[in-house]
Amino acid sequence: MAYQPAAWDGDDLAATLAGSDAPLLGLAGSSVADRFRSWTGRSGKRYVFSVFRLDDTARFADWLPTDGGAVVIAARRDAASTLTSLLIESIGPCPQAFARSEHIRALLSKGGCEIHVHLLASNATERQAIVDDLRRGAPQAR
């Protein structure tokens, strides 16, 4: 099954969702600090994401569950290492289709370098609620 992304305007979304990047406070200074981030939605809720290099789709795809879904944020960093979101989306029921899609190449061409993955939502309704919360506000990566 080919992955079909939702309609979005990457340039408008990136301008709206610019955030700052920092490790989770509980992991600061640890060897895994750069592998996790939290994003805060308009509601004030914080969501923890695992971080992967966007160009390492094999590792990313192998790490994803074979069924279910995930919330993903594709991001790029500027020269000052500021994180900007290119895409916030719920993927499922087969997340590997996203990881292996041509859409990844498009994100790389827009400067995407990281994919942030949230697996803690238990169903499609919860995943969509998280996506909506993150898209509504100007979420900040922490």
PDB file of C-alpha atoms in Angstrom:
ATOM      1  CA  MET A   1       0.000   0.000   0.000  1.00  0.00           C
ATOM      2  CA  ALA A   2       1.488   3.356  -1.026  1.00  0.00           C
ATOM      3  CA  TYR A   3       1.530   6.157   1.487  1.00  0.00           C
ATOM      4  CA  GLN A   4      -0.621   9.132   0.490  1.00  0.00           C
ATOM      5  CA  PRO A   5       0.100  12.294   2.507  1.00  0.00           C
ATOM      6  CA  ALA A   6      -2.650  14.633   3.561  1.00  0.00           C
ATOM      7  CA  ALA A   7      -2.860  17.903   1.665  1.00  0.00           C
ATOM      8  CA  TRP A   8      -0.657  20.544   3.252  1.00  0.00           C
ATOM      9  CA  ASP A   9       1.263  23.631   2.333  1.00  0.00           C
ATOM     10  CA  GLY A  10       4.752  23.028   3.675  1.00  0.00           C
ATOM     11  CA  ASP A  11       5.872  26.637   3.449  1.00  0.00           C
ATOM     12  CA  ASP A  12       2.859  27.991   5.354  1.00  0.00           C
ATOM     13  CA  LEU A  13       3.052  25.185   7.901  1.00  0.00           C
ATOM     14  CA  ALA A  14       6.767  25.712   8.477  1.00  0.00           C
ATOM     15  CA  ALA A  15       6.248  29.434   9.062  1.00  0.00           C
ATOM     16  CA  THR A  16       3.426  28.766  11.510  1.00  0.00           C
ATOM     17  CA  LEU A  17       5.059  25.953  13.451  1.00  0.00           C
ATOM     18  CA  ALA A  18       8.594  27.188  14.005  1.00  0.00           C
ATOM     19  CA  GLY A  19       9.806  26.055  17.409  1.00  0.00           C
ATOM     20  CA  SER A  20      12.927  25.825  19.493  1.00  0.00           C
ATOM     21  CA  ASP A  21      14.727  22.582  20.093  1.00  0.00           C
ATOM     22  CA  ALA A  22      15.974  21.244  23.422  1.00  0.00           C
ATOM     23  CA  PRO A  23      16.269  17.822  25.020  1.00  0.00           C
ATOM     24  CA  LEU A  24      13.788  16.543  27.579  1.00  0.00           C
ATOM     25  CA  LEU A  25      14.843  17.992  30.930  1.00  0.00           C
ATOM     26  CA  GLY A  26      14.949  14.557  32.577  1.00  0.00           C
ATOM     27  CA  LEU A  27      17.436  13.370  29.943  1.00  0.00           C
ATOM     28  CA  ALA A  28      19.592  16.509  29.730  1.00  0.00           C
ATOM     29  CA  GLY A  29      23.261  15.603  29.631  1.00  0.00           C
ATOM     30  CA  SER A  30      22.613  11.900  29.056  1.00  0.00           C
ATOM     31  CA  SER A  31      23.772   9.867  26.079  1.00  0.00           C
ATOM     32  CA  VAL A  32      20.180   9.545  24.787  1.00  0.00           C
ATOM     33  CA  ALA A  33      19.115  13.179  25.213  1.00  0.00           C
ATOM     34  CA  ASP A  34      19.208  13.870  21.472  1.00  0.00           C
ATOM     35  CA  ARG A  35      16.947  10.880  20.719  1.00  0.00           C
ATOM     36  CA  PHE A  36      13.836  12.355  22.387  1.00  0.00           C
ATOM     37  CA  ARG A  37      11.952  15.657  22.221  1.00  0.00           C
ATOM     38  CA  SER A  38       8.650  16.939  23.446  1.00  0.00           C
ATOM     39  CA  TRP A  39       6.274  19.126  21.484  1.00  0.00           C
ATOM     40  CA  THR A  40       3.625  21.256  23.153  1.00  0.00           C
ATOM     41  CA  GLY A  41       0.236  21.815  21.518  1.00  0.00           C
ATOM     42  CA  ARG A  42      -2.168  24.708  21.882  1.00  0.00           C
ATOM     43  CA  SER A  43      -3.828  22.946  24.822  1.00  0.00           C
ATOM     44  CA  GLY A  44      -0.557  23.091  26.752  1.00  0.00           C
ATOM     45  CA  LYS A  45      -0.201  19.297  26.631  1.00  0.00           C
ATOM     46  CA  ARG A  46       3.291  18.002  25.995  1.00  0.00           C
ATOM     47  CA  TYR A  47       3.842  14.976  23.747  1.00  0.00           C
ATOM     48  CA  VAL A  48       7.056  12.945  23.854  1.00  0.00           C
ATOM     49  CA  PHE A  49       8.584  11.937  20.505  1.00  0.00           C
ATOM     50  CA  SER A  50      11.467   9.682  19.539  1.00  0.00           C
ATOM     51  CA  VAL A  51      13.829  11.349  17.044  1.00  0.00           C
ATOM     52  CA  PHE A  52      15.329   9.730  13.932  1.00  0.00           C
ATOM     53  CA  ARG A  53      17.400  11.071  11.080  1.00  0.00           C
ATOM     54  CA  LEU A  54      15.113  11.522   8.096  1.00  0.00           C
ATOM     55  CA  ASP A  55      17.741  10.099   5.736  1.00  0.00           C
ATOM     56  CA  ASP A  56      17.972   6.863   7.778  1.00  0.00           C
ATOM     57  CA  THR A  57      14.615   5.453   6.688  1.00  0.00           C
ATOM     58  CA  ALA A  58      15.724   1.826   7.109  1.00  0.00           C
ATOM     59  CA  ARG A  59      16.347   2.292  10.842  1.00  0.00           C
ATOM     60  CA  PHE A  60      13.207   4.395  11.198  1.00  0.00           C
ATOM     61  CA  ALA A  61      11.050   1.831   9.341  1.00  0.00           C
ATOM     62  CA  ASP A  62      12.454  -1.100  11.337  1.00  0.00           C
ATOM     63  CA  TRP A  63      11.707   0.683  14.598  1.00  0.00           C
ATOM     64  CA  LEU A  64       8.040   1.345  13.778  1.00  0.00           C
ATOM     65  CA  PRO A  65       5.329  -1.135  14.765  1.00  0.00           C
ATOM     66  CA  THR A  66       4.012  -3.355  11.982  1.00  0.00           C
ATOM     67  CA  ASP A  67       0.429  -2.313  12.669  1.00  0.00           C
ATOM     68  CA  GLY A  68      -1.255   0.508  14.495  1.00  0.00           C
ATOM     69  CA  GLY A  69      -0.060   3.994  13.790  1.00  0.00           C
ATOM     70  CA  ALA A  70       1.936   6.957  14.945  1.00  0.00           C
ATOM     71  CA  VAL A  71       2.005  10.738  14.983  1.00  0.00           C
ATOM     72  CA  VAL A  72       4.972  12.058  13.024  1.00  0.00           C
ATOM     73  CA  ILE A  73       6.610  15.441  12.756  1.00  0.00           C
ATOM     74  CA  ALA A  74       9.108  15.971   9.953  1.00  0.00           C
ATOM     75  CA  ALA A  75      11.491  18.786  10.801  1.00  0.00           C
ATOM     76  CA  ARG A  76      14.429  20.748   9.482  1.00  0.00           C
ATOM     77  CA  ARG A  77      17.122  22.720  11.293  1.00  0.00           C
ATOM     78  CA  ASP A  78      18.451  26.087  10.238  1.00  0.00           C
ATOM     79  CA  ALA A  79      22.043  27.311  10.561  1.00  0.00           C
ATOM     80  CA  ALA A  80      21.406  28.185  14.222  1.00  0.00           C
ATOM     81  CA  SER A  81      20.076  24.624  14.788  1.00  0.00           C
ATOM     82  CA  THR A  82      16.535  25.926  15.328  1.00  0.00           C
ATOM     83  CA  LEU A  83      13.959  23.239  14.643  1.00  0.00           C
ATOM     84  CA  THR A  84      11.101  23.974  12.220  1.00  0.00           C
ATOM     85  CA  SER A  85       8.247  21.584  11.504  1.00  0.00           C
ATOM     86  CA  LEU A  86       7.581  20.702   7.869  1.00  0.00           C
ATOM     87  CA  LEU A  87       4.795  18.204   8.481  1.00  0.00           C
ATOM     88  CA  ILE A  88       2.609  17.043  11.376  1.00  0.00           C
ATOM     89  CA  GLU A  89       0.528  14.008  10.544  1.00  0.00           C
ATOM     90  CA  SER A  90      -1.104  10.850  11.859  1.00  0.00           C
ATOM     91  CA  ILE A  91       0.109   7.788   9.970  1.00  0.00           C
ATOM     92  CA  GLY A  92      -1.359   4.328  10.051  1.00  0.00           C
ATOM     93  CA  PRO A  93      -2.384   1.595   9.994  1.00  0.00           C
ATOM     94  CA  CYS A  94       0.959   0.688   8.380  1.00  0.00           C
ATOM     95  CA  PRO A  95       3.606   3.262   9.401  1.00  0.00           C
ATOM     96  CA  GLN A  96       6.302   1.507   7.376  1.00  0.00           C
ATOM     97  CA  ALA A  97       4.549   2.677   4.203  1.00  0.00           C
ATOM     98  CA  PHE A  98       5.260   6.279   5.261  1.00  0.00           C
ATOM     99  CA  ALA A  99       8.888   5.503   6.103  1.00  0.00           C
ATOM    100  CA  ARG A 100       9.469   3.986   2.679  1.00  0.00           C
ATOM    101  CA  SER A 101       7.437   6.491   0.662  1.00  0.00           C
ATOM    102  CA  GLU A 102       8.510   8.977  -1.982  1.00  0.00           C
ATOM    103  CA  HIS A 103       7.143  11.612   0.400  1.00  0.00           C
ATOM    104  CA  ILE A 104      10.332  11.219   2.477  1.00  0.00           C
ATOM    105  CA  ARG A 105      12.367  12.352  -0.547  1.00  0.00           C
ATOM    106  CA  ALA A 106      10.154  15.426  -0.876  1.00  0.00           C
ATOM    107  CA  LEU A 107      10.724  16.287   2.793  1.00  0.00           C
ATOM    108  CA  LEU A 108      14.479  15.824   2.351  1.00  0.00           C
ATOM    109  CA  SER A 109      14.382  18.181  -0.659  1.00  0.00           C
ATOM    110  CA  LYS A 110      12.749  20.830   1.578  1.00  0.00           C
ATOM    111  CA  GLY A 111      15.644  20.534   4.029  1.00  0.00           C
ATOM    112  CA  GLY A 112      14.061  17.955   6.314  1.00  0.00           C
ATOM    113  CA  CYS A 113      16.606  16.207   8.500  1.00  0.00           C
ATOM    114  CA  GLU A 114      14.636  14.649  11.377  1.00  0.00           C
ATOM    115  CA  ILE A 115      11.488  12.628  11.858  1.00  0.00           C
ATOM    116  CA  HIS A 116       9.884  12.755  15.300  1.00  0.00           C
ATOM    117  CA  VAL A 117       7.623   9.812  16.154  1.00  0.00           C
ATOM    118  CA  HIS A 118       4.966   9.618  18.891  1.00  0.00           C
ATOM    119  CA  LEU A 119       3.611   6.094  19.525  1.00  0.00           C
ATOM    120  CA  LEU A 120       1.665   6.576  22.763  1.00  0.00           C
ATOM    121  CA  ALA A 121      -1.750   7.315  21.230  1.00  0.00           C
ATOM    122  CA  SER A 122      -3.809   4.129  21.363  1.00  0.00           C
ATOM    123  CA  ASN A 123      -6.031   4.653  18.312  1.00  0.00           C
ATOM    124  CA  ALA A 124      -6.647   6.807  15.235  1.00  0.00           C
ATOM    125  CA  THR A 125      -8.970   9.183  17.108  1.00  0.00           C
ATOM    126  CA  GLU A 126      -6.315   9.937  19.739  1.00  0.00           C
ATOM    127  CA  ARG A 127      -3.635  10.364  17.080  1.00  0.00           C
ATOM    128  CA  GLN A 128      -5.791  12.842  15.163  1.00  0.00           C
ATOM    129  CA  ALA A 129      -6.541  14.790  18.369  1.00  0.00           C
ATOM    130  CA  ILE A 130      -2.784  15.147  18.976  1.00  0.00           C
ATOM    131  CA  VAL A 131      -2.198  16.269  15.380  1.00  0.00           C
ATOM    132  CA  ASP A 132      -5.002  18.837  15.675  1.00  0.00           C
ATOM    133  CA  ASP A 133      -3.629  20.125  18.994  1.00  0.00           C
ATOM    134  CA  LEU A 134      -0.122  20.511  17.576  1.00  0.00           C
ATOM    135  CA  ARG A 135      -1.319  22.155  14.363  1.00  0.00           C
ATOM    136  CA  ARG A 136      -3.658  24.629  16.143  1.00  0.00           C
ATOM    137  CA  GLY A 137      -1.034  26.316  18.243  1.00  0.00           C
ATOM    138  CA  ALA A 138       2.519  27.192  17.470  1.00  0.00           C
ATOM    139  CA  PRO A 139       3.996  24.058  19.034  1.00  0.00           C
ATOM    140  CA  GLN A 140       7.384  24.295  20.604  1.00  0.00           C
ATOM    141  CA  ALA A 141       9.887  21.458  20.562  1.00  0.00           C
ATOM    142  CA  ARG A 142      11.531  21.014  23.931  1.00  0.00           C
TER     143      ARG A 142
END
